[in-house]
Every structure is written in structure tokens, then in C-alpha cells.
PDB file of C-alpha atoms in Angstrom:
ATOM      1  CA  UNK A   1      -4.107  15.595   1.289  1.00 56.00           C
ATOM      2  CA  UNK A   2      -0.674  16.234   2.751  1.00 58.00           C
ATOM      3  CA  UNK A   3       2.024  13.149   2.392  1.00 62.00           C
ATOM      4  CA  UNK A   4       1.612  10.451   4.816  1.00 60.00           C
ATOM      5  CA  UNK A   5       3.760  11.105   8.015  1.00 65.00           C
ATOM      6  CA  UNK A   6       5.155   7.900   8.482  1.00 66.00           C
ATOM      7  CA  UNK A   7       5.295   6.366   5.033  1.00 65.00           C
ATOM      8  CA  UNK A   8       9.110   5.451   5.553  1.00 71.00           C
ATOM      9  CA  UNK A   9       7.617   2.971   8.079  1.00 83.00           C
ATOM     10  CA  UNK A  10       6.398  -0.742   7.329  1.00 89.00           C
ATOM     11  CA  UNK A  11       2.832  -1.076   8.532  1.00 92.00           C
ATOM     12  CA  UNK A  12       1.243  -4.451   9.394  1.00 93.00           C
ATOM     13  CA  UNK A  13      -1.463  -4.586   6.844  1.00 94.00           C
ATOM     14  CA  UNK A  14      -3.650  -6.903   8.753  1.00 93.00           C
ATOM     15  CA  UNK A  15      -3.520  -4.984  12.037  1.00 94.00           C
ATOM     16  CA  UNK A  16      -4.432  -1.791  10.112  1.00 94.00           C
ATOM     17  CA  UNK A  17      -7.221  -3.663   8.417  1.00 95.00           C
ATOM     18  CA  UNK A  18      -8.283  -5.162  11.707  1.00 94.00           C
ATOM     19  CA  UNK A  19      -8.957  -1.268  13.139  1.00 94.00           C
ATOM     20  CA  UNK A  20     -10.487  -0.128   9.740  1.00 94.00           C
ATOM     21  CA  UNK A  21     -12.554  -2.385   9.952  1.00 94.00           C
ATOM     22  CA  UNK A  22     -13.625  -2.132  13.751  1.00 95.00           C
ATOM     23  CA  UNK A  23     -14.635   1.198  12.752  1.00 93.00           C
ATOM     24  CA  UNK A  24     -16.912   0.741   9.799  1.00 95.00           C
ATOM     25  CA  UNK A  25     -18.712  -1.492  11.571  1.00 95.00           C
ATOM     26  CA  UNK A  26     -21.248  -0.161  12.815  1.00 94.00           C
ATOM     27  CA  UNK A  27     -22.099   1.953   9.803  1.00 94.00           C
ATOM     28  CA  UNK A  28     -22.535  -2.027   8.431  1.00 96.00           C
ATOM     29  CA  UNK A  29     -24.909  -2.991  10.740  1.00 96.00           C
ATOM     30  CA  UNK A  30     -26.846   1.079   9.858  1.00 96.00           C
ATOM     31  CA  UNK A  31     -27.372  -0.175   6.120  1.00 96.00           C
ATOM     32  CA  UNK A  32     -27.451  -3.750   6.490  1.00 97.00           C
ATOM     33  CA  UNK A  33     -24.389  -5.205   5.109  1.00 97.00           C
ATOM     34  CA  UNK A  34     -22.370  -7.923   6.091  1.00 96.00           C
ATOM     35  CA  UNK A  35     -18.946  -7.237   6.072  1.00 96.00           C
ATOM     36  CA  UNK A  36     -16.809 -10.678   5.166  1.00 95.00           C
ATOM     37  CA  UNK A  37     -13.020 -10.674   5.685  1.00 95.00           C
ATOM     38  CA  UNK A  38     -10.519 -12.752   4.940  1.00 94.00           C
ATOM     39  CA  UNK A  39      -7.060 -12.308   6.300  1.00 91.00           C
ATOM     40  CA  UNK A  40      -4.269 -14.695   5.893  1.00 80.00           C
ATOM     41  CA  UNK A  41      -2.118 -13.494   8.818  1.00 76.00           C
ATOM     42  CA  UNK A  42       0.756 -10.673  10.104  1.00 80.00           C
ATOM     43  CA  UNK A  43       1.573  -8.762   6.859  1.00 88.00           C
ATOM     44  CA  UNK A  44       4.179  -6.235   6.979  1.00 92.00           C
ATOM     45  CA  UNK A  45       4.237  -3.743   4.089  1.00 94.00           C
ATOM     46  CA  UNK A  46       5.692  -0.497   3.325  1.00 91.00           C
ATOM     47  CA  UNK A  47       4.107   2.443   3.662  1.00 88.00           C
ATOM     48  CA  UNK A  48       3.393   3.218   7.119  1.00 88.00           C
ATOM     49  CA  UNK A  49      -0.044   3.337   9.251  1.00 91.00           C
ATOM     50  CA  UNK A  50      -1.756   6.433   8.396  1.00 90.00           C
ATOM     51  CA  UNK A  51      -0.874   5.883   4.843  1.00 91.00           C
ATOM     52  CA  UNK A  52      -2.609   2.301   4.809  1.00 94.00           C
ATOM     53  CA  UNK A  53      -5.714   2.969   7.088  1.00 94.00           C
ATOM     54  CA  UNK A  54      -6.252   6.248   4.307  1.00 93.00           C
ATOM     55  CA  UNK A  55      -6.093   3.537   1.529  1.00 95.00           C
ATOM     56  CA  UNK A  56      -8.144   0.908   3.442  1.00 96.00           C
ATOM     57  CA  UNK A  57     -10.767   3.364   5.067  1.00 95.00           C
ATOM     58  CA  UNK A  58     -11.278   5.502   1.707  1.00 95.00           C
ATOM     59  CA  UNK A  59     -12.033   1.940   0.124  1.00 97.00           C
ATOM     60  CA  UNK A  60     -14.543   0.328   2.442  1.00 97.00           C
ATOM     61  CA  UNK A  61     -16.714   3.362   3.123  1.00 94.00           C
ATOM     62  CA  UNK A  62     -16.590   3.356  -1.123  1.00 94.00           C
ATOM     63  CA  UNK A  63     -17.922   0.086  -0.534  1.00 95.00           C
ATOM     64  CA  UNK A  64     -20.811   0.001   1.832  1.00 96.00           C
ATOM     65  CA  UNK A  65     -21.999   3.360   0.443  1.00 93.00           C
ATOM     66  CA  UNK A  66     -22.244   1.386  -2.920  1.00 92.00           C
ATOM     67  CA  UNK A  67     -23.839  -1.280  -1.653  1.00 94.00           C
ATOM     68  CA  UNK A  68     -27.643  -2.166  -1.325  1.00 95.00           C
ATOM     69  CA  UNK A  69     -28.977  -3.327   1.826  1.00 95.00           C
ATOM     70  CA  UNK A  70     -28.770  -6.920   2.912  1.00 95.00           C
ATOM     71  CA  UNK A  71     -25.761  -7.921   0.517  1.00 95.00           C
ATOM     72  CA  UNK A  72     -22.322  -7.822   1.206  1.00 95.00           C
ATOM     73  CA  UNK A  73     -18.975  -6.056   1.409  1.00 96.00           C
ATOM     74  CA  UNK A  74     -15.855  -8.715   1.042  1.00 96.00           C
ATOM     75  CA  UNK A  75     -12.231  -7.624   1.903  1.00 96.00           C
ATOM     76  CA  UNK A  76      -9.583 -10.361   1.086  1.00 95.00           C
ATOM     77  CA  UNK A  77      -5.528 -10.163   2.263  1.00 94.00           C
ATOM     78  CA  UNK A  78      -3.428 -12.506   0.373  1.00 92.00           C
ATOM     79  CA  UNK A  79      -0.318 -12.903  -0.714  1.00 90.00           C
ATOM     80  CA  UNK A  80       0.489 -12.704  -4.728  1.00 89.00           C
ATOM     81  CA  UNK A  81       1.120 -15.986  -6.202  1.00 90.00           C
ATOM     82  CA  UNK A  82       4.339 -16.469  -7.490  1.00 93.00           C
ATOM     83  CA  UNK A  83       5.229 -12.712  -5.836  1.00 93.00           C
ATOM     84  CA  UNK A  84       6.884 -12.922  -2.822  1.00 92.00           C
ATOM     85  CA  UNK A  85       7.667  -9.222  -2.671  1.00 94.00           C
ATOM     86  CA  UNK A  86       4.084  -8.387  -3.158  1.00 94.00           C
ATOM     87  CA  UNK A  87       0.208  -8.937  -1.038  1.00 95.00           C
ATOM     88  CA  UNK A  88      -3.094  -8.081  -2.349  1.00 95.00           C
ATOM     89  CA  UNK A  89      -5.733  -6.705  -0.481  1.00 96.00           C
ATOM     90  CA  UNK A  90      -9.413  -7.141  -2.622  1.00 95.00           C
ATOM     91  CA  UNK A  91     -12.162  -5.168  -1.501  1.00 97.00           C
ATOM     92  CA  UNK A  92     -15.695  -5.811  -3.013  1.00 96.00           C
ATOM     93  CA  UNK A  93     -19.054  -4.727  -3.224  1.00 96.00           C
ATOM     94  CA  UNK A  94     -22.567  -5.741  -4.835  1.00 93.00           C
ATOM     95  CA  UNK A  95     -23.431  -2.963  -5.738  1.00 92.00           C
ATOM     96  CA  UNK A  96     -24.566  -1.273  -9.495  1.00 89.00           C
ATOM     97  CA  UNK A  97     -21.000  -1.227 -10.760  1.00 89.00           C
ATOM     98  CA  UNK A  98     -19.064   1.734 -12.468  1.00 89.00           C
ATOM     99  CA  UNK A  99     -20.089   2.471 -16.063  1.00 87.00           C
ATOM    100  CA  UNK A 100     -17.316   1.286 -18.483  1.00 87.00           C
ATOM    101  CA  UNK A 101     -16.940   4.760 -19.822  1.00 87.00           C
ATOM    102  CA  UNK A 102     -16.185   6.093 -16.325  1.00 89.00           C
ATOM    103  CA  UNK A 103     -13.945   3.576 -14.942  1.00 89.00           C
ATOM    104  CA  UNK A 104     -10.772   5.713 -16.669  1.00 90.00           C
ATOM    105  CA  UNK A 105     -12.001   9.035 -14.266  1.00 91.00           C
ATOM    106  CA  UNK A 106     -12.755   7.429 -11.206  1.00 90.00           C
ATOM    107  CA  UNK A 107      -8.978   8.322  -9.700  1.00 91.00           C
ATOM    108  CA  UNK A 108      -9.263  11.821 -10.348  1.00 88.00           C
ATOM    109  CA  UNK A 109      -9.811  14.607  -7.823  1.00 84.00           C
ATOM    110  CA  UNK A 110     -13.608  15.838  -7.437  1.00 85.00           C
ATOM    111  CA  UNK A 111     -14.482  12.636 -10.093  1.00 82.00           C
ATOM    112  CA  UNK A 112     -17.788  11.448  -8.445  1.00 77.00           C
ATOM    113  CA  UNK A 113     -20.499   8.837  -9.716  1.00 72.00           C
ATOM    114  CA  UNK A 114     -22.514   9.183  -6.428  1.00 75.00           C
ATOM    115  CA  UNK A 115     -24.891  12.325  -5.776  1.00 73.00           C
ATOM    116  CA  UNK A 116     -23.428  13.793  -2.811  1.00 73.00           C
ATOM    117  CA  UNK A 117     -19.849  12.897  -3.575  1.00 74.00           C
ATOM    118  CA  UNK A 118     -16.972  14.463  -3.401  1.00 77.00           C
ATOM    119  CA  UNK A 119     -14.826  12.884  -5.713  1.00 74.00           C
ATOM    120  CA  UNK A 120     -12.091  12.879  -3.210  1.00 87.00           C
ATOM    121  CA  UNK A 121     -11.776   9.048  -1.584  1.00 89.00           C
ATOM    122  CA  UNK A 122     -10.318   7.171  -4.675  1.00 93.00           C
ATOM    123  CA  UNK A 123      -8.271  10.630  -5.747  1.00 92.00           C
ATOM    124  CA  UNK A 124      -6.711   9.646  -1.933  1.00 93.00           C
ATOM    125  CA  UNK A 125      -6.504   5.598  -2.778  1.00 95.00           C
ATOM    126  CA  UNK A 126      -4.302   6.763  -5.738  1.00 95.00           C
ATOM    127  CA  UNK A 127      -2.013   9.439  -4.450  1.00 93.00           C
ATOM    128  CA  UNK A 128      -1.375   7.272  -0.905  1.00 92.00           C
ATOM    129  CA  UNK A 129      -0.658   4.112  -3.171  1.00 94.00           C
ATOM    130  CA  UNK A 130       2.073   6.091  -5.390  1.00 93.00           C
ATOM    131  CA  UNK A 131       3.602   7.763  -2.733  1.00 90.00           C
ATOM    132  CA  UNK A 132       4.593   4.121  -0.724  1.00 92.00           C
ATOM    133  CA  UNK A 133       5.099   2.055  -4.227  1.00 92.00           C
ATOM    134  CA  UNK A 134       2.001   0.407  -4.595  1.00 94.00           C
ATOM    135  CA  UNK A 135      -0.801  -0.199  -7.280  1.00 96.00           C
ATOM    136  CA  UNK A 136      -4.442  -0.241  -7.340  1.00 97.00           C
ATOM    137  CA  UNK A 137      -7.338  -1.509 -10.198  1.00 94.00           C
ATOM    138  CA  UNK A 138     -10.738  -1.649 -10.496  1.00 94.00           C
ATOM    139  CA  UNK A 139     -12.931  -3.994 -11.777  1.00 90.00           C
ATOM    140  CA  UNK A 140     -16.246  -3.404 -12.614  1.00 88.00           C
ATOM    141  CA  UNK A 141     -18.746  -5.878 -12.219  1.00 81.00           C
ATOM    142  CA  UNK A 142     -16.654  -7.577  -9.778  1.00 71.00           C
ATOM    143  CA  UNK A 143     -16.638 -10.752 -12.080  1.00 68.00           C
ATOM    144  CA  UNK A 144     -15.470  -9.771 -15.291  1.00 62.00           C
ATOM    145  CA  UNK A 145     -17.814 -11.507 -18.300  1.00 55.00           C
ATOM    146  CA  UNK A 146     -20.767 -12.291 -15.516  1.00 52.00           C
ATOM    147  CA  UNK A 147     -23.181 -11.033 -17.858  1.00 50.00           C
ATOM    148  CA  UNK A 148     -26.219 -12.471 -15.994  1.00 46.00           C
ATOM    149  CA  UNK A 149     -25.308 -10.458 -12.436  1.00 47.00           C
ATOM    150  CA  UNK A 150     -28.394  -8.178 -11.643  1.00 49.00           C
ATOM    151  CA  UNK A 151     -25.618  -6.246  -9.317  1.00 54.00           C
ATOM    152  CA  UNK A 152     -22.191  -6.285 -11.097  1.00 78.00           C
ATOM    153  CA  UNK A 153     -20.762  -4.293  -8.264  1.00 91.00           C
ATOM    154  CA  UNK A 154     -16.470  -3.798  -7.879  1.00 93.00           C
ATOM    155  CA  UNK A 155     -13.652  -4.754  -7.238  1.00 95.00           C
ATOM    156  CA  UNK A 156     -10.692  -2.910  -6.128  1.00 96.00           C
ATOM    157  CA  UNK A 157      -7.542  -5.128  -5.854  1.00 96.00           C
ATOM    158  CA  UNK A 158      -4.328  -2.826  -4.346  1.00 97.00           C
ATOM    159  CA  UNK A 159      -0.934  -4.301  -4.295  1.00 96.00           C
ATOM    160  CA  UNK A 160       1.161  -3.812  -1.524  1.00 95.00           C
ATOM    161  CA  UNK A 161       5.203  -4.114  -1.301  1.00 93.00           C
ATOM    162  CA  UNK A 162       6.101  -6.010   1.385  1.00 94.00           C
ATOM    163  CA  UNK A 163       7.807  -5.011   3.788  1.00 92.00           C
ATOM    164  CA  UNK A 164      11.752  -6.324   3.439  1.00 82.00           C
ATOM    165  CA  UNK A 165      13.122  -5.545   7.094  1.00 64.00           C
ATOM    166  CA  UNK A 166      12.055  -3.125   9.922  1.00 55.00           C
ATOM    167  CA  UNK A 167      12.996   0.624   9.276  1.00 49.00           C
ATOM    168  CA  UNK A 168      14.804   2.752  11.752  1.00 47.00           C
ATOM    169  CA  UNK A 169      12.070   4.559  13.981  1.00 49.00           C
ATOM    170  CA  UNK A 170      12.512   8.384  12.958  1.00 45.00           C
ATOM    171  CA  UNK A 171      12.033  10.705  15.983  1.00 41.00           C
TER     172      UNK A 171
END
């Protein structure tokens, strides 16, 4: 994947979220999965557009393919507690979890748990996230020590800079 183009650009994560979103939709309704967001409001970060819908889209699609029918898909935007330079975007799923033994792997190109896979959507999570200054982890089941979940599923939480002041527009 080549370098965002407009990663010197703040991005309003919410906006960007808003047309992810939109889009998965109806692949949603196809399987049967709500989709339940939470959004507290405008959030400028750095990073740019394409950069952020690449991070976003590569993590929801992740998200409804893991999940089963009739359960759910939950993206949260907040900010950090106690971090005012930094928001959190949470996106989780019910589905069977990643094995403790893979969760190391599952940022690496062509690293793929699903038959079919490619291996390439968390490889892109990763390299977008380091090239704009940002972090991403994975929990898996979504609860940690919910031993009595019959679908652990994930949880991806990425951390986002936000965005200090508008950048020049570069022409």
C-alpha cells in the first residue's frame, strides 16, 4: 500500500467514520448484524482522510466478517481520559476471538486466521497508524477475564493524535 496522500492533513474522525460506516451498511443488513455507534462529536485528528477511512474501513469489514449472524458490531469515538492530545476509536465484534498464540502475528502482511484471507487488512491498520503517529491493540475476547463468554470476540482500540491546528492545504 503506497503512503497516504494527504496524511499531512487533519481529518475529522467522526465525519470519516460517518461515510465508513454508510458504506458497510448494507453488507450489515447481508449477514445480519447490527452495527452500534457511538460518536461523541467533531474530532479532528492527524492523519488525513484516505489514511483514516483505510484504518476505519480495514477494521469494520474485520469485524462483520468475524461476526455471527444476529449479534453485533460496536464502534465507539471518545476522547482519552486524562489525554487531551489523544481520541480512541473501539471497534468490536462477537465473534470467536483470536487465539492467544496468534494475537502477536495478526499485524503482519499475508498473516490470516480466516480461510479466504489475505492477511492484508490489519498489515494496512498498522502501517496507516505509524505513518500519521498513532497506535492500535487488540484484545481478544473483547472483555479481558470473561471466562464464561460463549463468543469472546475483539476488540481493536486505535489511538488517534488530535489534531492541534488546521494544516496549510498543499496543492
Amino acid at each position: 500500500a503506497k503512503p497516504a496522500r494527504d496524511a499531512d492533513r487533519p481529518a475529522d474522525l467522526a465525519l470519516v467514520l460517518d461515510r465508513a460506516i454508510a458504506i458497510s451498511k448494507m453488507e450489515a443488513v447481508r449477514r445480519r448484524i447490527a452495527l452500534e455507534i457511538k460518536v461523541e462529536g467533531p474530532c479532528p485528528v492527524e492523519g488525513g482522510d484516505e489514511a483514516v477511512s483505510d484504518i476505519i474501513s480495514n477494521l469494520v469489514v474485520n469485524a462483520l466478517e468475524a461476526s455471527p449472524g444476529g449479534s453485533a458490531v460496536r464502534v465507539d469515538l471518545a476522547s482519552v481520559p486524562g489525554d487531551p492530545d489523544h481520541v480512541e476509536l473501539s471497534v468490536e465484534d462477537q465473534g470467536r476471538g483470536i487465539p492467544q498464540d496468534k494475537l502477536d502475528k495478526i499485524f503482519q502482511p499475508f498473516f490470516t486466521t480466516r480461510p479466504g484471507g489475505t492477511g492484508l487488512g490489519l498489515a494496512i491498520v498498522k502501517r496507516r497508524l505509524d505513518e500519521i503517529g498513532g497506535s492500535v491493540e487488540c484484545a481478544s475476547p473483547a472483555e479481558p477475564g470473561d471466562a464464561s463468554s460463549t463468543s469472546p470476540g475483539a476488540r481493536f482500540v486505535v489511538r488517534f493524535r488530535v489534531a492541534k491546528s488546521p494544516h496549510p492545504a498543499s496543492d
